[in-house]
Coordinates of C-alpha atoms in Angstrom, one line a residue:
H1 CA 91.6 -20.7 -66.9
G2 CA 88.0 -19.5 -66.5
V3 CA 88.5 -17.9 -63.0
L4 CA 91.6 -15.9 -64.2
E5 CA 90.0 -15.0 -67.6
H6 CA 86.8 -13.6 -66.0
S7 CA 88.4 -12.0 -62.9
G8 CA 90.9 -10.0 -64.9
S9 CA 93.8 -10.1 -62.4
V10 CA 95.9 -12.5 -60.3
G11 CA 94.8 -11.0 -57.0
L12 CA 91.1 -11.1 -57.8
A13 CA 91.4 -14.6 -59.1
L14 CA 92.9 -15.7 -55.7
V15 CA 90.2 -13.9 -53.8
V16 CA 87.6 -15.8 -55.9
W17 CA 89.2 -19.1 -55.1
V18 CA 89.2 -18.4 -51.4
L19 CA 85.6 -17.0 -51.3
G20 CA 84.5 -19.9 -53.5
G21 CA 85.7 -22.3 -50.9
G22 CA 83.9 -20.3 -48.2
I23 CA 80.6 -20.4 -50.1
A24 CA 81.0 -24.1 -50.6
A25 CA 81.5 -24.5 -46.8
L26 CA 78.3 -22.6 -46.1
G27 CA 76.4 -24.8 -48.5
S28 CA 77.8 -28.0 -47.1
L29 CA 76.8 -27.0 -43.6
C30 CA 73.2 -26.7 -44.8
Y31 CA 73.5 -30.0 -46.5
A32 CA 74.8 -31.6 -43.3
E33 CA 71.5 -30.5 -41.6
L34 CA 69.4 -31.8 -44.5
G35 CA 71.4 -35.1 -44.6
V36 CA 70.6 -36.0 -41.0
T37 CA 67.1 -34.6 -41.0
I38 CA 66.1 -36.5 -44.2
P39 CA 68.4 -39.5 -44.0
K40 CA 67.9 -40.7 -47.6
S41 CA 70.4 -41.2 -50.4
G42 CA 70.0 -39.1 -53.5
G43 CA 71.2 -35.7 -52.2
D44 CA 69.5 -32.6 -53.6
Y45 CA 67.0 -34.7 -55.5
S46 CA 65.7 -36.6 -52.4
Y47 CA 65.6 -33.4 -50.3
V48 CA 63.7 -31.4 -52.8
T49 CA 61.3 -34.2 -53.5
E50 CA 60.6 -34.6 -49.8
I51 CA 60.1 -30.9 -49.2
F52 CA 58.6 -29.4 -52.4
G53 CA 57.0 -32.5 -54.0
G54 CA 57.5 -34.7 -57.1
L55 CA 57.7 -32.0 -59.9
M56 CA 60.5 -30.0 -58.3
G57 CA 62.4 -33.1 -57.5
F58 CA 62.0 -34.5 -61.0
L59 CA 63.3 -31.3 -62.6
L60 CA 66.5 -31.6 -60.5
L61 CA 66.8 -35.2 -61.4
W62 CA 66.1 -34.5 -65.1
S63 CA 68.8 -31.8 -65.2
A64 CA 71.3 -34.0 -63.3
V65 CA 70.8 -36.9 -65.6
L66 CA 70.8 -34.8 -68.8
I67 CA 73.3 -32.1 -67.9
M68 CA 75.1 -32.1 -64.6
Y69 CA 76.6 -35.6 -64.5
P70 CA 77.3 -36.0 -68.3
T71 CA 78.6 -32.5 -68.7
T72 CA 81.0 -32.8 -65.7
L73 CA 82.1 -36.1 -67.1
A74 CA 82.7 -34.6 -70.5
V75 CA 84.8 -31.7 -69.1
I76 CA 86.9 -34.1 -67.0
A77 CA 87.4 -36.4 -70.0
L78 CA 88.4 -33.5 -72.3
T79 CA 90.9 -32.4 -69.6
F80 CA 92.3 -35.9 -69.5
S81 CA 92.6 -35.9 -73.3
N82 CA 94.3 -32.5 -73.5
Y83 CA 96.9 -33.6 -70.9
V84 CA 97.6 -36.9 -72.6
L85 CA 97.9 -35.3 -76.0
Q86 CA 99.8 -32.2 -75.1
P87 CA 103.2 -33.9 -75.2
V88 CA 102.3 -35.2 -78.7
F89 CA 101.3 -31.7 -79.9
P90 CA 103.7 -29.5 -77.8
Y91 CA 103.4 -26.4 -80.0
C92 CA 99.7 -26.3 -80.8
I93 CA 96.3 -27.2 -79.4
P94 CA 95.5 -31.0 -79.9
P95 CA 93.1 -31.6 -82.8
Y96 CA 89.4 -31.5 -82.0
I97 CA 88.8 -35.0 -83.3
A98 CA 91.7 -36.5 -81.4
T99 CA 90.6 -35.1 -78.0
R100 CA 87.0 -36.3 -78.6
M101 CA 88.0 -39.7 -79.7
L102 CA 90.4 -40.2 -76.7
S103 CA 87.7 -38.9 -74.3
T104 CA 85.1 -41.3 -75.7
I105 CA 87.5 -44.2 -75.4
C106 CA 88.2 -43.3 -71.8
I107 CA 84.5 -43.0 -71.0
L108 CA 83.7 -46.3 -72.7
F109 CA 86.5 -48.1 -70.9
L110 CA 85.6 -46.8 -67.4
T111 CA 81.9 -47.6 -68.0
W112 CA 83.0 -51.2 -68.8
V113 CA 85.0 -51.3 -65.6
N114 CA 82.1 -50.1 -63.5
C115 CA 79.8 -52.5 -65.3
Y116 CA 82.2 -55.4 -64.8
S117 CA 83.1 -55.1 -61.1
V118 CA 82.4 -52.7 -58.2
R119 CA 85.6 -53.9 -56.5
L120 CA 87.7 -53.1 -59.6
A121 CA 86.1 -49.7 -59.9
T122 CA 86.9 -48.8 -56.2
R123 CA 90.5 -50.1 -56.6
I124 CA 90.9 -47.8 -59.6
Q125 CA 89.5 -44.9 -57.6
D126 CA 91.9 -45.5 -54.7
A127 CA 94.9 -45.9 -57.0
F128 CA 94.3 -42.9 -59.2
T129 CA 93.5 -40.6 -56.3
V130 CA 97.2 -40.9 -55.6
G131 CA 97.8 -39.3 -59.0
K132 CA 95.8 -36.3 -58.1
L133 CA 97.6 -35.9 -54.7
L134 CA 101.0 -36.3 -56.4
A135 CA 100.2 -33.7 -59.1
L136 CA 98.9 -31.1 -56.6
G137 CA 101.7 -31.8 -54.1
L138 CA 104.4 -31.5 -56.8
I139 CA 103.0 -28.2 -58.1
I140 CA 102.7 -26.7 -54.6
T141 CA 106.2 -27.8 -53.6
V142 CA 107.8 -26.4 -56.7
G143 CA 105.8 -23.2 -56.3
L144 CA 106.8 -22.7 -52.7
V145 CA 110.5 -23.3 -53.7
Q146 CA 110.0 -20.5 -56.3
I147 CA 108.5 -18.1 -53.8
F148 CA 111.1 -18.8 -51.1
G149 CA 113.7 -18.1 -53.8
G150 CA 112.3 -14.6 -54.3
N151 CA 110.1 -15.2 -57.4
Y152 CA 106.9 -13.7 -56.1
E153 CA 106.7 -10.4 -57.9
S154 CA 103.4 -11.1 -59.6
L155 CA 101.9 -11.9 -56.2
T156 CA 102.7 -8.5 -54.7
P157 CA 99.5 -6.4 -54.2
Q158 CA 100.5 -3.7 -56.6
V159 CA 101.1 -6.2 -59.4
A160 CA 98.5 -8.8 -58.5
F161 CA 95.6 -6.3 -58.6
M162 CA 96.7 -4.7 -61.9
F163 CA 93.8 -4.9 -64.4
N164 CA 94.3 -4.6 -68.1
K165 CA 90.5 -4.1 -68.2
A166 CA 88.4 -3.8 -65.1
P167 CA 86.0 -6.8 -65.0
S168 CA 82.2 -6.2 -64.8
I169 CA 80.2 -7.6 -62.0
G170 CA 78.8 -10.1 -64.5
Q171 CA 82.3 -11.3 -65.4
I172 CA 83.2 -11.7 -61.7
A173 CA 80.0 -13.8 -61.3
L174 CA 81.2 -16.0 -64.1
A175 CA 84.6 -16.4 -62.4
F176 CA 82.7 -17.6 -59.3
L177 CA 80.8 -20.1 -61.5
H178 CA 84.1 -21.5 -62.8
A179 CA 85.4 -21.8 -59.3
S180 CA 82.3 -23.5 -58.2
F181 CA 82.8 -26.1 -60.9
A182 CA 86.2 -26.9 -59.4
F183 CA 84.6 -27.2 -55.9
S184 CA 81.7 -29.3 -57.2
G185 CA 81.4 -32.6 -55.4
W186 CA 81.2 -31.2 -51.9
N187 CA 77.6 -32.6 -51.7
F188 CA 78.4 -36.1 -53.0
L189 CA 78.4 -37.6 -49.5
N190 CA 74.7 -36.8 -49.3
Y191 CA 74.1 -39.0 -52.3
V192 CA 75.1 -42.1 -50.3
T193 CA 73.8 -41.0 -46.8
E194 CA 72.2 -44.4 -46.3
E195 CA 75.6 -46.1 -46.7
V196 CA 77.5 -43.7 -44.3
V197 CA 78.3 -45.2 -40.9
D198 CA 76.8 -43.0 -38.2
P199 CA 76.0 -40.1 -40.5
R200 CA 75.0 -37.8 -37.6
R201 CA 78.6 -37.7 -36.6
N202 CA 80.6 -38.5 -39.7
L203 CA 78.7 -36.4 -42.2
P204 CA 79.5 -33.0 -40.6
R205 CA 83.0 -34.2 -39.6
A206 CA 83.8 -35.0 -43.3
I207 CA 82.6 -31.5 -44.2
Y208 CA 84.5 -29.6 -41.5
I209 CA 87.7 -31.4 -42.6
S210 CA 87.4 -31.6 -46.4
I211 CA 86.1 -28.1 -47.5
P212 CA 88.9 -26.1 -45.7
L213 CA 91.5 -28.6 -46.9
V214 CA 90.4 -28.4 -50.5
T215 CA 90.2 -24.6 -50.4
F216 CA 93.7 -24.5 -49.0
V217 CA 95.1 -26.8 -51.6
Y218 CA 93.4 -25.1 -54.6
T219 CA 94.5 -21.7 -53.4
L220 CA 98.1 -22.9 -52.9
T221 CA 98.1 -24.5 -56.3
N222 CA 97.1 -21.2 -58.0
I223 CA 99.7 -19.3 -56.0
A224 CA 102.3 -21.8 -57.2
Y225 CA 101.2 -21.2 -60.8
F226 CA 101.3 -17.4 -60.4
S227 CA 104.8 -17.6 -58.8
S228 CA 106.4 -18.6 -62.1
M229 CA 103.8 -17.9 -64.9
S230 CA 102.4 -14.7 -66.1
P231 CA 98.6 -14.4 -66.6
E232 CA 99.2 -14.3 -70.3
E233 CA 101.1 -17.6 -70.2
L234 CA 98.4 -19.2 -68.1
L235 CA 95.6 -18.1 -70.4
S236 CA 97.4 -19.2 -73.6
S237 CA 98.2 -22.6 -72.3
N238 CA 95.9 -25.5 -73.2
A239 CA 97.3 -27.6 -70.3
V240 CA 98.5 -25.3 -67.5
A241 CA 100.2 -28.0 -65.4
V242 CA 102.2 -29.2 -68.4
T243 CA 103.4 -25.7 -69.2
F244 CA 104.3 -25.2 -65.5
G245 CA 106.3 -28.5 -65.5
E246 CA 108.1 -27.7 -68.8
K247 CA 109.2 -24.4 -67.3
L248 CA 110.4 -25.5 -63.9
L249 CA 110.9 -29.3 -63.8
G250 CA 113.2 -29.8 -66.8
M251 CA 113.8 -33.5 -67.5
F252 CA 111.1 -34.4 -64.9
S253 CA 108.4 -32.4 -66.7
T254 CA 106.8 -35.5 -68.1
L255 CA 105.7 -36.4 -64.5
M256 CA 103.2 -33.5 -64.7
P257 CA 100.9 -34.6 -67.6
I258 CA 101.1 -38.2 -66.3
S259 CA 100.0 -37.2 -62.8
V260 CA 97.1 -34.9 -64.1
A261 CA 96.0 -37.6 -66.5
L262 CA 95.9 -40.1 -63.6
S263 CA 93.9 -37.6 -61.5
T264 CA 91.3 -36.9 -64.2
F265 CA 91.0 -40.6 -65.0
G266 CA 90.1 -41.3 -61.4
G267 CA 87.7 -38.4 -61.4
I268 CA 85.8 -39.8 -64.3
N269 CA 85.6 -43.2 -62.6
G270 CA 84.3 -41.5 -59.4
Y271 CA 81.5 -39.6 -61.2
L272 CA 80.4 -42.8 -63.0
F273 CA 80.3 -44.6 -59.7
T274 CA 78.3 -41.9 -58.0
S275 CA 75.7 -41.4 -60.9
S276 CA 74.2 -44.9 -60.3
R277 CA 73.1 -43.8 -56.8
L278 CA 71.1 -40.9 -58.2
C279 CA 69.5 -43.1 -60.8
F280 CA 68.6 -45.7 -58.2
S281 CA 66.9 -43.0 -56.0
G282 CA 65.0 -41.7 -59.0
A283 CA 63.8 -45.1 -60.0
R284 CA 62.8 -45.9 -56.4
E285 CA 60.6 -42.8 -56.3
G286 CA 59.0 -43.8 -59.6
H287 CA 60.6 -40.8 -61.5
L288 CA 62.8 -43.0 -63.7
P289 CA 62.3 -46.3 -65.5
S290 CA 62.5 -49.2 -63.1
L291 CA 65.2 -50.7 -65.3
L292 CA 67.7 -48.0 -64.0
A293 CA 67.3 -49.4 -60.5
M294 CA 68.3 -52.9 -61.5
I295 CA 71.8 -54.4 -61.0
H296 CA 73.6 -57.3 -62.7
F297 CA 72.5 -60.6 -61.1
K298 CA 76.1 -61.8 -60.5
Q299 CA 78.4 -58.7 -60.5
C300 CA 75.8 -56.4 -58.6
T301 CA 76.7 -53.5 -60.9
P302 CA 74.0 -51.0 -62.1
I303 CA 74.6 -51.6 -65.8
P304 CA 71.5 -49.8 -67.3
A305 CA 72.2 -46.6 -65.2
L306 CA 75.9 -46.6 -66.2
L307 CA 75.0 -47.0 -69.9
V308 CA 72.6 -44.1 -69.8
C309 CA 75.2 -41.8 -68.2
C310 CA 77.8 -43.0 -70.7
T311 CA 75.6 -42.3 -73.7
A312 CA 74.6 -38.8 -72.5
T313 CA 78.3 -38.0 -71.9
I314 CA 79.3 -39.0 -75.4
V315 CA 76.5 -37.0 -76.9
I316 CA 77.6 -33.9 -75.0
L317 CA 81.3 -34.5 -75.9
C318 CA 80.3 -34.3 -79.6
I319 CA 78.2 -31.1 -79.3
G320 CA 79.8 -28.8 -76.7
E321 CA 82.9 -26.7 -76.1
T322 CA 84.7 -27.0 -72.7
H323 CA 84.2 -23.3 -71.8
N324 CA 80.4 -23.4 -72.4
L325 CA 80.1 -26.8 -70.9
I326 CA 81.5 -25.5 -67.6
N327 CA 79.1 -22.5 -67.7
Y328 CA 76.1 -24.8 -68.3
V329 CA 76.9 -27.2 -65.5
S330 CA 78.0 -24.5 -63.0
F331 CA 74.8 -22.5 -63.6
I332 CA 72.5 -25.5 -63.1
N333 CA 74.5 -26.8 -60.2
Y334 CA 74.2 -23.4 -58.4
L335 CA 70.5 -23.3 -59.3
S336 CA 70.0 -26.8 -57.7
Y337 CA 72.0 -25.8 -54.6
G338 CA 69.9 -22.7 -54.1
V339 CA 66.6 -24.5 -54.4
T340 CA 67.7 -27.2 -52.0
I341 CA 68.9 -24.7 -49.4
A342 CA 65.7 -22.6 -49.8
G343 CA 64.0 -25.9 -49.1
L344 CA 65.9 -26.1 -45.7
L345 CA 64.3 -22.7 -44.7
Y346 CA 60.9 -23.8 -45.9
Y347 CA 61.2 -27.1 -44.0
R348 CA 62.1 -25.2 -40.8
W349 CA 58.8 -23.3 -41.2
K350 CA 56.8 -26.2 -42.4
K351 CA 57.9 -28.7 -39.7
P352 CA 59.4 -26.6 -36.8
N353 CA 59.1 -29.4 -34.2
L354 CA 60.9 -32.0 -36.3
Y355 CA 64.0 -33.5 -34.6
R356 CA 67.1 -32.1 -36.2
P357 CA 70.4 -33.7 -34.9
I358 CA 72.3 -30.9 -36.6
K359 CA 70.7 -27.4 -36.8
V360 CA 72.8 -24.6 -38.3
S361 CA 72.2 -20.9 -37.6
L362 CA 69.7 -19.3 -39.9
L363 CA 72.4 -16.9 -40.9
V364 CA 74.2 -19.6 -42.8
P365 CA 71.4 -20.5 -45.3
V366 CA 70.4 -16.8 -45.6
C367 CA 74.0 -15.7 -46.4
Y368 CA 74.3 -18.5 -49.0
L369 CA 71.0 -17.6 -50.7
L370 CA 71.9 -13.9 -50.9
F371 CA 75.2 -14.7 -52.6
W372 CA 73.4 -17.3 -54.7
A373 CA 70.7 -14.8 -56.0
L374 CA 73.4 -12.2 -56.8
L375 CA 75.6 -14.8 -58.6
L376 CA 72.8 -16.3 -60.7
G377 CA 71.3 -12.9 -61.5
F378 CA 74.6 -11.4 -62.8
S379 CA 75.5 -14.6 -64.6
L380 CA 72.2 -14.6 -66.4
H381 CA 72.8 -10.9 -67.4
S382 CA 76.3 -11.6 -68.6
E383 CA 75.7 -14.9 -70.4
P384 CA 72.0 -14.9 -71.1
L385 CA 72.3 -17.5 -73.9
V386 CA 74.3 -20.1 -72.0
C387 CA 72.2 -19.7 -68.8
G388 CA 68.9 -19.5 -70.8
V389 CA 69.7 -22.7 -72.6
G390 CA 70.4 -24.4 -69.3
L391 CA 67.0 -23.2 -67.9
V392 CA 65.2 -24.4 -71.1
I393 CA 66.7 -27.8 -70.9
M394 CA 65.7 -28.1 -67.2
L395 CA 62.1 -26.9 -68.0
T396 CA 61.8 -29.5 -70.7
G397 CA 61.3 -31.9 -67.8
V398 CA 57.9 -30.4 -67.0
P399 CA 56.0 -32.1 -69.9
V400 CA 58.0 -35.3 -69.4
Y401 CA 57.0 -35.3 -65.7
F402 CA 53.3 -34.9 -66.4
L403 CA 53.3 -37.4 -69.2
G404 CA 55.6 -40.0 -67.7
V405 CA 55.0 -39.7 -64.0
Y406 CA 51.9 -37.7 -63.1
W407 CA 49.6 -39.3 -65.7
K408 CA 48.7 -42.6 -64.2
D409 CA 45.8 -43.7 -66.5
K410 CA 47.8 -44.3 -69.6
P411 CA 46.5 -46.6 -72.3
K412 CA 47.2 -50.2 -71.7
C413 CA 49.4 -50.4 -74.8
I414 CA 51.9 -48.0 -73.2
Y415 CA 52.1 -50.0 -70.1
D416 CA 52.5 -53.2 -72.2
F417 CA 55.4 -51.5 -74.1
I418 CA 57.1 -50.4 -70.9
E419 CA 56.8 -53.9 -69.5
W420 CA 58.1 -55.4 -72.7
A421 CA 61.1 -52.9 -72.8
T422 CA 61.9 -53.6 -69.1
Y423 CA 61.8 -57.4 -69.7
L424 CA 64.0 -56.9 -72.8
G425 CA 66.5 -54.8 -70.9
Q426 CA 66.6 -57.4 -68.2
R427 CA 67.3 -60.2 -70.7
V428 CA 70.0 -58.1 -72.6
F429 CA 71.9 -56.9 -69.5
F430 CA 71.1 -59.8 -67.1
V431 CA 69.8 -57.4 -64.4
V432 CA 67.3 -57.7 -61.6
F433 CA 66.0 -55.6 -58.7
P434 CA 68.4 -55.7 -55.8
Q435 CA 67.2 -57.7 -52.8
I436 CA 66.1 -55.1 -50.2
D437 CA 64.7 -55.7 -46.8
P438 CA 61.1 -54.2 -46.8
I439 CA 61.8 -52.7 -43.3
E440 CA 64.8 -50.8 -44.8
V441 CA 62.6 -49.6 -47.7
A442 CA 60.0 -48.2 -45.2
E443 CA 62.7 -46.4 -43.3
W444 CA 64.1 -44.9 -46.5
T445 CA 61.0 -43.2 -47.7
D446 CA 57.4 -42.7 -46.9
R447 CA 56.2 -41.5 -50.3
S448 CA 58.0 -43.6 -52.9
S449 CA 56.2 -45.7 -55.4
F450 CA 58.2 -48.7 -54.3
T451 CA 56.8 -48.4 -50.8
S452 CA 53.3 -47.8 -51.9
K453 CA 53.4 -50.9 -54.0
A454 CA 55.0 -52.9 -51.2
S455 CA 52.2 -51.9 -48.8
G456 CA 49.5 -53.3 -51.1
P457 CA 47.9 -56.7 -50.9
L458 CA 50.3 -59.6 -50.6

């Protein structure tokens, strides 16, 4: 929806999808270098903390915990609800309350699953990924049949680039932001670098295979939509895949909402699963309460971290609209990516002799940052309120950092309260610190609070 709405034509929308994949590829190459140069889990947060220091890293962590993860989860949950409810409300948009209630139930259920068992969560992820592949494969196949049957008039250049109203540069920037939301997740492997087998080889290999494949699939999916649906039909539909299925699949059209619902259900599960890694990294650096780095003593699941993410997601579900939510998360995502990749250039200058198993050409981060600056600048000009609110929320982390992290000589009553709250949380959730080999901790980080405490008197 967002890409087509802001680009103003079928042809430009497809160009945005292809270029969006190319920009994601440039960014992922930079992250491959960072991932093997600073081999710590936590992704952007760990790299920025290592390069720029605690404050910058904390602001990224703060925005991720408050906005990026919960907002992305909220958008995917709302998509799940819309596709489940669309057959029940075929001639109108599903009621606001119904979509929010179903989204909340879905989030609560999958949070329980992730709290109950890591194995069950991974099995759900594997099973429901098939739903996404089925949905996209079905859409692409039907679309190609339509094209080979001669139904590609809207894809011809003279029609595809026909604008009802020429989009401004700011609108094109917003189209790229919406495309970036669809491609978000290309940096998730960097959140679990420590768990990747032979990251120096497998991290870049995963990037070289996945980004072009995802770009190809997303572009083909949109071509399939445009082969049989007009831009007006696409923009008026609340569930594009359902409308596509009703138009072309006949009695088999019910497969489409089921497949997309399965896909989004698995996506929610994956984001919940990944969020615990970021919370663990933040708690390990001393930037989050230590309770968030604890796991259930028997199930080994990060219950406190999952509950924080679940609560933040439900709050955002209640206060935000899907369109603005995507703008919020896309803007802050791109802001984080740019700061991280700028850190790569700074780290090259700061530590030129550091061994880098992967070293990309300087042209790659420079091209990404040029595009990044233009995109954020025009987005801020076009949607100053949405982007401004995102920046304000991120900057609220500054006083929190100085009061909660930087200020070490707090009154004893505050430390007593933190200790009591941590003890209470442990008793309520039956969680403990994971047993970690001190040698592994020393390899992970040389500046974390965990390491500094471990190096004290025994």
